[in-house]
Amino acid sequence: MNTKGSMKNLNNTAYLLAFFTIVWAASMLVWFILDDVLPVGATIVLSVIFLAIAGYIYISAVLGYRSLKPIPEDDGSIQDKLKSKRWSVVFALQAVAISLSGALLGSFKLHVFIAPVMLLIVGLHYIPISMLYHTTIQAFVAIPTILVALLGLLAIFTDTGSRYAAGVCSLVGAIGCVTLGIWATTTVRAFAWQASSEVKADKPQT
């Protein structure tokens, strides 16, 4: 069951998804241009689209935060705080794994591996998040994310289409963030609308 606490956590996640959409889009822009994956004009247009969607997710999260404020707290607050702490642990482990792998690969001049490895870590972290919140969309996003990351690593190791690996992995990372960001803000908006309607219905008529 959705609660105000869980929706606040989900809304906060939307801010992060908007930010990481920009990070992945920037990575895609660099690798697509360096490896000549698409014409420069098409690559820039694609990047701008992702930036616009990231902006939409961010603004939706701001509006979601405002829409949740007048809704009374509920009995799920303690459980939601516990889930929030567990989410923080998963996110922290992901951040450490990405930082260490990025630093290690960078020190060995293996920059082309960074995007696929990051994508693999991100895809894997979606699984415990899905289990924690009992949602399926993270699992659905995780499957193609992990698959593309593994294919990207395979392409680099075998030198078959390796020039596309980093850019395509960045593209898939951006798509994943956009998908989850739109889902998160839409879910929060629907909850806020329903909860607000129930609060109005419970008020005594004058």
Short mmCIF file of C-alpha atoms in Angstrom, two decimals:
data_model
loop_
_atom_site.label_atom_id
_atom_site.label_comp_id
_atom_site.label_asym_id
_atom_site.label_seq_id
_atom_site.Cartn_x
_atom_site.Cartn_y
_atom_site.Cartn_z
CA MET A 1 0.00 0.00 0.00
CA ASN A 2 1.29 3.46 -0.89
CA THR A 3 1.75 5.89 1.99
CA LYS A 4 2.74 9.51 2.21
CA GLY A 5 6.17 8.47 3.47
CA SER A 6 6.79 6.09 0.57
CA MET A 7 5.63 8.73 -1.89
CA LYS A 8 8.00 11.30 -0.37
CA ASN A 9 10.85 8.82 -0.82
CA LEU A 10 9.78 8.13 -4.39
CA ASN A 11 9.52 11.83 -5.13
CA ASN A 12 13.04 12.40 -3.77
CA THR A 13 14.27 9.61 -6.04
CA ALA A 14 12.84 11.49 -9.01
CA TYR A 15 15.29 14.36 -8.37
CA LEU A 16 18.18 11.89 -8.59
CA LEU A 17 16.78 10.31 -11.74
CA ALA A 18 16.57 13.73 -13.39
CA PHE A 19 20.21 14.39 -12.48
CA PHE A 20 21.45 11.02 -13.72
CA THR A 21 19.49 11.43 -16.95
CA ILE A 22 21.67 14.46 -17.62
CA VAL A 23 24.84 12.53 -16.67
CA TRP A 24 24.02 9.66 -19.04
CA ALA A 25 22.96 12.05 -21.81
CA ALA A 26 26.25 13.93 -21.50
CA SER A 27 28.18 10.64 -21.66
CA MET A 28 26.16 9.62 -24.71
CA LEU A 29 26.85 12.96 -26.39
CA VAL A 30 30.61 12.60 -25.90
CA TRP A 31 30.86 8.97 -27.03
CA PHE A 32 28.49 9.35 -29.99
CA ILE A 33 30.56 12.25 -31.30
CA LEU A 34 33.95 10.67 -30.57
CA ASP A 35 32.97 7.34 -32.18
CA ASP A 36 30.90 8.93 -34.97
CA VAL A 37 27.88 6.80 -34.06
CA LEU A 38 25.36 9.37 -35.34
CA PRO A 39 25.66 12.67 -37.21
CA VAL A 40 26.58 15.45 -34.80
CA GLY A 41 23.29 17.25 -35.39
CA ALA A 42 21.22 14.16 -34.58
CA THR A 43 23.31 13.48 -31.49
CA ILE A 44 22.79 17.03 -30.21
CA VAL A 45 19.03 16.85 -30.84
CA LEU A 46 18.85 13.53 -28.96
CA SER A 47 20.80 15.02 -26.05
CA VAL A 48 18.51 18.06 -25.93
CA ILE A 49 15.47 15.76 -25.81
CA PHE A 50 16.91 13.98 -22.78
CA LEU A 51 17.72 17.31 -21.13
CA ALA A 52 14.14 18.47 -21.72
CA ILE A 53 12.73 15.28 -20.21
CA ALA A 54 15.09 15.61 -17.25
CA GLY A 55 13.77 19.14 -16.75
CA TYR A 56 10.20 17.84 -16.90
CA ILE A 57 10.98 15.17 -14.27
CA TYR A 58 12.61 17.75 -12.00
CA ILE A 59 9.70 20.19 -12.27
CA SER A 60 7.23 17.35 -11.72
CA ALA A 61 9.15 16.35 -8.58
CA VAL A 62 8.98 19.93 -7.27
CA LEU A 63 5.22 19.99 -7.89
CA GLY A 64 4.93 16.53 -6.35
CA TYR A 65 6.67 17.73 -3.19
CA ARG A 66 4.22 20.62 -2.91
CA SER A 67 1.20 18.39 -3.52
CA LEU A 68 2.28 15.99 -0.75
CA LYS A 69 2.75 18.68 1.94
CA PRO A 70 -0.93 19.18 2.88
CA ILE A 71 -1.62 15.43 3.09
CA PRO A 72 -1.67 14.16 6.71
CA GLU A 73 0.98 11.70 7.87
CA ASP A 74 -0.12 8.07 8.08
CA ASP A 75 0.62 4.90 10.02
CA GLY A 76 3.24 3.76 7.54
CA SER A 77 5.79 6.39 8.58
CA ILE A 78 8.00 4.06 10.69
CA GLN A 79 8.10 1.36 8.03
CA ASP A 80 8.77 3.96 5.36
CA LYS A 81 11.73 5.33 7.32
CA LEU A 82 13.16 1.83 7.59
CA LYS A 83 12.78 1.30 3.84
CA SER A 84 14.37 4.68 3.23
CA LYS A 85 17.42 3.66 5.29
CA ARG A 86 17.73 0.40 3.37
CA TRP A 87 17.42 2.29 0.09
CA SER A 88 20.22 4.61 1.26
CA VAL A 89 22.44 1.58 1.91
CA VAL A 90 21.78 0.19 -1.59
CA PHE A 91 22.41 3.60 -3.16
CA ALA A 92 25.61 4.07 -1.16
CA LEU A 93 26.92 0.65 -2.22
CA GLN A 94 26.13 1.52 -5.83
CA ALA A 95 27.92 4.86 -5.55
CA VAL A 96 31.01 3.23 -4.00
CA ALA A 97 31.08 0.52 -6.67
CA ILE A 98 30.78 3.06 -9.48
CA SER A 99 33.42 5.35 -7.97
CA LEU A 100 35.94 2.58 -7.38
CA SER A 101 35.43 0.94 -10.77
CA GLY A 102 35.57 4.30 -12.55
CA ALA A 103 38.77 5.28 -10.77
CA LEU A 104 40.36 1.89 -11.41
CA LEU A 105 39.45 1.80 -15.10
CA GLY A 106 40.51 5.40 -15.54
CA SER A 107 43.90 4.76 -13.95
CA PHE A 108 44.54 2.00 -16.50
CA LYS A 109 43.34 4.18 -19.41
CA LEU A 110 40.39 1.85 -19.99
CA HIS A 111 37.87 4.65 -20.38
CA VAL A 112 35.76 2.77 -22.92
CA PHE A 113 34.85 0.24 -20.20
CA ILE A 114 33.51 2.85 -17.78
CA ALA A 115 30.02 3.32 -19.28
CA PRO A 116 29.24 -0.42 -19.63
CA VAL A 117 30.53 -1.18 -16.13
CA MET A 118 28.54 1.72 -14.66
CA LEU A 119 25.44 0.55 -16.52
CA LEU A 120 25.89 -2.98 -15.19
CA ILE A 121 26.15 -1.70 -11.61
CA VAL A 122 23.11 0.52 -12.05
CA GLY A 123 21.11 -2.34 -13.56
CA LEU A 124 22.04 -4.67 -10.71
CA HIS A 125 21.05 -2.10 -8.07
CA TYR A 126 17.53 -1.90 -9.53
CA ILE A 127 16.87 -5.49 -8.37
CA PRO A 128 17.11 -4.95 -4.58
CA ILE A 129 15.20 -1.69 -4.97
CA SER A 130 12.41 -3.59 -6.72
CA MET A 131 12.36 -6.17 -3.93
CA LEU A 132 12.43 -3.51 -1.21
CA TYR A 133 9.43 -1.58 -2.50
CA HIS A 134 7.61 -4.55 -4.07
CA THR A 135 7.47 -2.88 -7.47
CA THR A 136 7.99 -4.50 -10.85
CA ILE A 137 9.04 -1.58 -13.04
CA GLN A 138 12.60 -1.55 -11.64
CA ALA A 139 12.90 -5.24 -12.47
CA PHE A 140 11.64 -4.63 -16.01
CA VAL A 141 14.18 -1.81 -16.44
CA ALA A 142 16.94 -3.90 -14.85
CA ILE A 143 16.70 -6.76 -17.35
CA PRO A 144 17.49 -4.82 -20.56
CA THR A 145 19.92 -2.59 -18.66
CA ILE A 146 22.01 -5.52 -17.46
CA LEU A 147 21.75 -7.27 -20.84
CA VAL A 148 22.96 -4.22 -22.79
CA ALA A 149 25.80 -3.69 -20.31
CA LEU A 150 26.97 -7.29 -20.71
CA LEU A 151 26.70 -7.07 -24.50
CA GLY A 152 28.68 -3.83 -24.40
CA LEU A 153 31.45 -5.45 -22.37
CA LEU A 154 31.43 -8.44 -24.71
CA ALA A 155 31.69 -6.15 -27.73
CA ILE A 156 34.70 -4.39 -26.23
CA PHE A 157 36.46 -7.61 -25.23
CA THR A 158 35.90 -9.20 -28.66
CA ASP A 159 36.38 -5.93 -30.57
CA THR A 160 33.11 -6.48 -32.45
CA GLY A 161 31.24 -3.21 -32.50
CA SER A 162 33.30 -1.91 -29.60
CA ARG A 163 33.16 1.64 -30.98
CA TYR A 164 29.44 1.74 -30.25
CA ALA A 165 29.53 0.14 -26.78
CA ALA A 166 30.09 3.17 -24.53
CA GLY A 167 27.66 5.41 -26.40
CA VAL A 168 24.89 2.82 -26.60
CA CYS A 169 25.30 1.94 -22.92
CA SER A 170 25.02 5.63 -22.04
CA LEU A 171 21.88 5.89 -24.19
CA VAL A 172 20.29 2.91 -22.41
CA GLY A 173 21.25 4.41 -19.03
CA ALA A 174 19.47 7.64 -19.94
CA ILE A 175 16.40 5.76 -21.17
CA GLY A 176 16.24 3.82 -17.91
CA CYS A 177 16.41 6.98 -15.81
CA VAL A 178 13.77 8.68 -17.94
CA THR A 179 11.45 5.68 -17.69
CA LEU A 180 11.74 5.46 -13.92
CA GLY A 181 11.60 9.23 -13.47
CA ILE A 182 8.35 9.60 -15.39
CA TRP A 183 6.88 6.60 -13.58
CA ALA A 184 7.91 8.00 -10.19
CA THR A 185 6.44 11.47 -10.72
CA THR A 186 3.27 10.05 -12.28
CA THR A 187 2.80 7.71 -9.31
CA VAL A 188 3.30 10.53 -6.81
CA ARG A 189 0.87 12.77 -8.71
CA ALA A 190 -1.80 10.06 -8.75
CA PHE A 191 -1.35 9.36 -5.03
CA ALA A 192 -1.52 13.07 -4.12
CA TRP A 193 -4.67 13.57 -6.17
CA GLN A 194 -6.41 10.58 -4.61
CA ALA A 195 -5.28 11.43 -1.07
CA SER A 196 -6.36 15.06 -1.46
CA SER A 197 -9.77 13.93 -2.71
CA GLU A 198 -10.17 11.68 0.33
CA VAL A 199 -9.17 14.48 2.70
CA LYS A 200 -11.75 16.81 1.15
CA ALA A 201 -14.40 14.09 1.34
CA ASP A 202 -13.68 13.55 5.05
CA LYS A 203 -14.12 17.21 5.92
CA PRO A 204 -17.50 18.00 7.52
CA GLN A 205 -19.88 19.91 5.32
CA THR A 206 -20.74 23.41 6.50
#
